Short mmCIF file of C-alpha atoms in Angstrom, two decimals:
data_model
loop_
_atom_site.label_atom_id
_atom_site.label_comp_id
_atom_site.label_asym_id
_atom_site.label_seq_id
_atom_site.Cartn_x
_atom_site.Cartn_y
_atom_site.Cartn_z
CA MET A 7 -0.01 -0.05 -0.02
CA PHE A 8 1.39 3.51 -0.88
CA GLU A 9 0.40 7.02 -0.26
CA LEU A 10 1.15 9.50 -2.94
CA SER A 11 1.83 13.47 -2.35
CA LEU A 12 0.45 16.52 -4.47
CA GLN A 13 4.31 17.13 -5.00
CA GLY A 14 4.35 13.25 -6.52
CA LYS A 15 6.16 11.74 -3.35
CA GLU A 16 5.64 8.17 -2.98
CA THR A 17 5.38 7.04 0.60
CA VAL A 18 5.06 3.17 1.10
CA LEU A 19 2.69 2.33 3.81
CA HIS A 20 2.30 -1.01 4.17
CA ASN A 21 4.35 -3.77 2.53
CA PHE A 22 2.24 -7.38 2.20
CA ALA A 23 3.70 -10.36 3.64
CA GLY A 24 1.55 -12.81 3.53
CA GLY A 25 1.29 -15.74 6.21
CA SER A 26 -1.43 -16.19 9.08
CA SER A 27 -1.42 -12.13 10.25
CA ASP A 28 -1.35 -10.52 7.00
CA GLY A 29 -2.77 -10.62 3.40
CA ALA A 30 -0.90 -10.78 0.08
CA SER A 31 -1.51 -9.96 -3.34
CA PRO A 32 -4.23 -7.35 -3.33
CA VAL A 33 -6.01 -7.02 -6.65
CA PHE A 34 -8.84 -4.91 -8.77
CA GLY A 35 -10.13 -3.36 -5.87
CA SER A 36 -9.79 0.09 -4.59
CA LEU A 37 -9.22 1.10 -1.22
CA LEU A 38 -12.32 2.65 1.19
CA ILE A 39 -10.77 5.54 3.58
CA ASP A 40 -13.57 6.70 6.22
CA LYS A 41 -13.89 10.24 7.85
CA ALA A 42 -11.26 9.29 10.40
CA GLY A 43 -8.22 8.20 7.48
CA ASN A 44 -8.33 4.72 8.38
CA LEU A 45 -8.04 2.96 4.99
CA TYR A 46 -9.92 -0.47 4.26
CA GLY A 47 -9.33 -2.98 1.58
CA THR A 48 -8.68 -6.69 0.79
CA THR A 49 -6.34 -9.25 -0.70
CA GLU A 50 -6.73 -12.40 -2.64
CA PHE A 51 -4.38 -14.45 -0.51
CA GLY A 52 -2.86 -14.51 3.00
CA GLY A 53 -4.84 -15.28 6.32
CA THR A 54 -4.99 -18.17 8.37
CA SER A 55 -6.57 -20.09 5.47
CA GLY A 56 -4.28 -18.70 2.82
CA GLN A 57 -7.58 -17.79 1.01
CA GLY A 58 -7.25 -14.00 1.69
CA VAL A 59 -8.45 -11.18 3.90
CA VAL A 60 -10.08 -7.83 4.88
CA TYR A 61 -7.77 -5.47 6.54
CA LYS A 62 -7.63 -1.89 7.94
CA LEU A 63 -4.88 0.56 8.06
CA GLY A 64 -5.05 3.17 10.83
CA LYS A 65 -3.19 5.11 13.17
CA SER A 66 -2.50 1.92 15.56
CA GLY A 67 -1.02 0.46 12.04
CA PHE A 68 -2.20 -2.61 10.08
CA LYS A 69 -4.87 -5.19 11.42
CA VAL A 70 -6.68 -8.15 9.95
CA LEU A 71 -10.28 -8.09 10.26
CA HIS A 72 -11.19 -11.33 8.82
CA SER A 73 -9.42 -14.18 7.54
CA PHE A 74 -11.66 -16.07 4.84
CA ALA A 75 -11.91 -19.56 5.71
CA GLY A 76 -13.62 -20.90 2.32
CA GLY A 77 -16.18 -23.99 2.47
CA THR A 78 -19.85 -23.68 2.49
CA THR A 79 -20.12 -20.80 4.95
CA ASP A 80 -17.69 -18.53 4.02
CA GLY A 81 -16.35 -17.02 1.16
CA CYS A 82 -12.59 -17.13 -0.16
CA PHE A 83 -10.25 -15.26 -2.48
CA PRO A 84 -11.80 -11.83 -2.14
CA PHE A 85 -11.28 -9.73 -5.45
CA GLY A 86 -13.29 -6.13 -5.19
CA SER A 87 -13.17 -2.93 -3.12
CA VAL A 88 -14.79 -2.91 0.23
CA ALA A 89 -18.25 -0.40 0.99
CA MET A 90 -19.11 0.53 4.25
CA ASP A 91 -22.24 1.71 5.96
CA LYS A 92 -23.13 4.36 8.20
CA ASN A 93 -22.58 2.29 11.19
CA GLY A 94 -19.14 1.41 10.19
CA ASN A 95 -19.92 -2.58 8.62
CA LEU A 96 -18.26 -3.44 5.71
CA TYR A 97 -19.69 -5.12 2.54
CA SER A 98 -17.93 -6.78 -0.46
CA THR A 99 -17.75 -10.14 -2.23
CA THR A 100 -15.05 -13.27 -2.86
CA LEU A 101 -14.51 -14.92 -6.29
CA GLN A 102 -15.16 -18.22 -4.98
CA CYS A 103 -16.33 -20.42 -2.30
CA GLY A 104 -20.10 -20.55 -0.41
CA VAL A 105 -22.87 -23.03 -0.81
CA SER A 106 -22.31 -23.48 -4.79
CA GLY A 107 -18.60 -22.31 -4.84
CA LEU A 108 -19.30 -19.65 -7.25
CA GLY A 109 -19.04 -16.57 -4.50
CA VAL A 110 -20.47 -14.45 -2.14
CA VAL A 111 -21.38 -10.94 -0.84
CA TRP A 112 -20.54 -10.76 2.36
CA LYS A 113 -21.11 -8.33 5.40
CA LEU A 114 -18.28 -7.58 7.82
CA SER A 115 -19.50 -6.10 11.39
CA LYS A 116 -18.09 -3.47 13.17
CA LYS A 117 -17.18 -5.67 16.09
CA GLY A 118 -15.81 -8.35 13.60
CA LYS A 119 -18.32 -10.98 12.79
CA LEU A 120 -18.68 -11.83 8.86
CA THR A 121 -22.03 -12.89 7.54
CA VAL A 122 -22.88 -14.27 4.08
CA LEU A 123 -25.77 -12.39 2.84
CA HIS A 124 -25.58 -14.09 -0.78
CA SER A 125 -23.93 -17.43 -2.11
CA PHE A 126 -24.13 -16.87 -6.03
CA ALA A 127 -25.55 -19.95 -7.89
CA GLY A 128 -24.68 -19.22 -11.46
CA ALA A 129 -26.72 -19.20 -14.61
CA PRO A 130 -29.51 -18.94 -15.52
CA ASN A 131 -31.49 -17.21 -12.92
CA ASP A 132 -28.03 -16.03 -10.57
CA GLY A 133 -24.66 -14.50 -11.02
CA ASP A 134 -21.35 -16.64 -10.51
CA THR A 135 -17.71 -15.42 -10.05
CA PRO A 136 -17.87 -11.91 -8.83
CA GLN A 137 -14.57 -10.13 -9.86
CA ALA A 138 -15.70 -6.53 -8.34
CA GLY A 139 -17.12 -5.74 -5.09
CA VAL A 140 -20.18 -3.83 -3.92
CA THR A 141 -21.91 -0.49 -4.34
CA MET A 142 -24.23 0.92 -1.32
CA ASP A 143 -26.78 3.55 -2.17
CA ALA A 144 -28.44 5.90 0.32
CA THR A 145 -31.03 3.07 1.54
CA GLY A 146 -28.79 0.03 1.83
CA ASN A 147 -29.27 -1.79 -1.09
CA LEU A 148 -25.99 -3.40 -2.39
CA TYR A 149 -25.02 -3.68 -6.47
CA GLY A 150 -22.40 -5.21 -8.33
CA ASN A 151 -21.79 -7.29 -11.09
CA THR A 152 -20.56 -11.04 -12.03
CA ALA A 153 -17.75 -12.07 -14.28
CA THR A 154 -20.24 -14.97 -15.35
CA GLY A 155 -23.37 -16.53 -15.06
CA GLY A 156 -26.81 -14.65 -15.56
CA ALA A 157 -28.91 -15.89 -18.57
CA ASN A 158 -26.22 -16.23 -21.01
CA ASN A 159 -23.31 -16.72 -19.04
CA TYR A 160 -22.06 -13.98 -19.90
CA GLY A 161 -21.85 -12.13 -16.54
CA ALA A 162 -25.02 -10.27 -15.00
CA VAL A 163 -25.87 -6.96 -12.74
CA TYR A 164 -27.34 -7.88 -9.74
CA GLY A 165 -29.04 -5.81 -6.69
CA LEU A 166 -29.37 -6.94 -3.34
CA ASP A 167 -31.59 -5.19 -0.81
CA SER A 168 -31.36 -5.01 2.80
CA LYS A 169 -33.61 -8.22 3.70
CA GLY A 170 -31.02 -10.03 1.86
CA LYS A 171 -32.94 -10.71 -1.49
CA LEU A 172 -30.91 -11.08 -4.91
CA THR A 173 -31.94 -9.62 -7.85
CA LEU A 174 -30.60 -10.42 -11.38
CA LEU A 175 -31.24 -6.56 -13.19
CA HIS A 176 -29.40 -7.48 -16.35
CA SER A 177 -27.55 -10.36 -18.09
CA PHE A 178 -25.13 -9.57 -20.80
CA THR A 179 -26.22 -10.79 -24.03
CA GLY A 180 -22.32 -10.39 -25.66
CA ALA A 181 -23.83 -7.46 -28.21
CA ASP A 182 -23.96 -5.27 -25.04
CA GLY A 183 -20.88 -6.56 -23.57
CA GLN A 184 -19.64 -9.59 -21.51
CA VAL A 185 -17.74 -10.49 -18.43
CA PRO A 186 -17.92 -7.14 -16.89
CA LEU A 187 -14.93 -7.34 -14.10
CA GLY A 188 -14.77 -3.77 -12.48
CA ASP A 189 -17.08 -1.87 -9.43
CA LEU A 190 -19.83 0.10 -10.15
CA ILE A 191 -20.27 3.63 -9.87
CA LEU A 192 -24.16 5.24 -9.11
CA ASP A 193 -25.16 8.81 -9.58
CA LYS A 194 -27.41 11.03 -7.78
CA LYS A 195 -30.51 9.40 -10.07
CA GLY A 196 -29.51 5.87 -9.02
CA ASN A 197 -28.16 4.90 -12.38
CA LEU A 198 -25.43 2.45 -12.33
CA TYR A 199 -22.38 3.07 -14.65
CA GLY A 200 -19.60 0.00 -15.31
CA THR A 201 -17.60 -1.67 -17.64
CA ALA A 202 -17.39 -4.95 -19.60
CA THR A 203 -13.90 -6.13 -20.93
CA GLY A 204 -15.61 -7.84 -23.67
CA GLY A 205 -18.10 -8.10 -26.43
CA GLY A 206 -19.99 -4.81 -27.94
CA THR A 207 -19.36 -3.84 -31.77
CA GLY A 208 -15.88 -5.16 -31.87
CA ARG A 209 -15.89 -7.28 -29.23
CA ASN A 210 -13.34 -5.34 -27.02
CA GLY A 211 -15.76 -4.32 -24.67
CA THR A 212 -18.20 -1.90 -23.34
CA VAL A 213 -18.89 1.16 -20.99
CA TRP A 214 -22.85 0.68 -19.93
CA SER A 215 -25.23 2.73 -17.79
CA LEU A 216 -28.25 0.94 -16.51
CA LYS A 217 -31.39 2.09 -14.11
CA PRO A 218 -32.02 -0.40 -11.81
#
């Protein structure tokens, strides 16, 4: 992890060491910063089971908040950014594990308790293999995309409400994109924006918008 000043000076804040007490290989996801200046993120590997961690870096140093254990009751190999609600709970996804082994959406309470909110089941009625985190709206609904799954197995956009109900908002067809990987952004009107790594007119990917 690094900091880059406006003057262009880089400072390394943390060197990931792997092992049971640290993370390893942060991929795709960006950092979240809270009002106190604490940083939060995930790594694909590291932790007690080697299957990734959620971490915090603050004034008191680096801390692993959760080590993913895999299996059917936890996720494994997180890729995406994290979101935080007004109570300090964190939310994101993992690439694999959960009930079907196809990834999960999770919540990590401020006290460190992890809850699996949804286990992806795959095509045609669900997404699978999310390689992005989640975006939260003002009412606590979560939005994200999965690299595969959906009606055509080209990936899907989903919404997950505060009661844990998941709705597929869009299944990619190929013509409009396929294999979406990045995090979504949400505007003030509730429109979602994202990208797909393939598909589209030239088969080289698309930028898209969606109104849930």
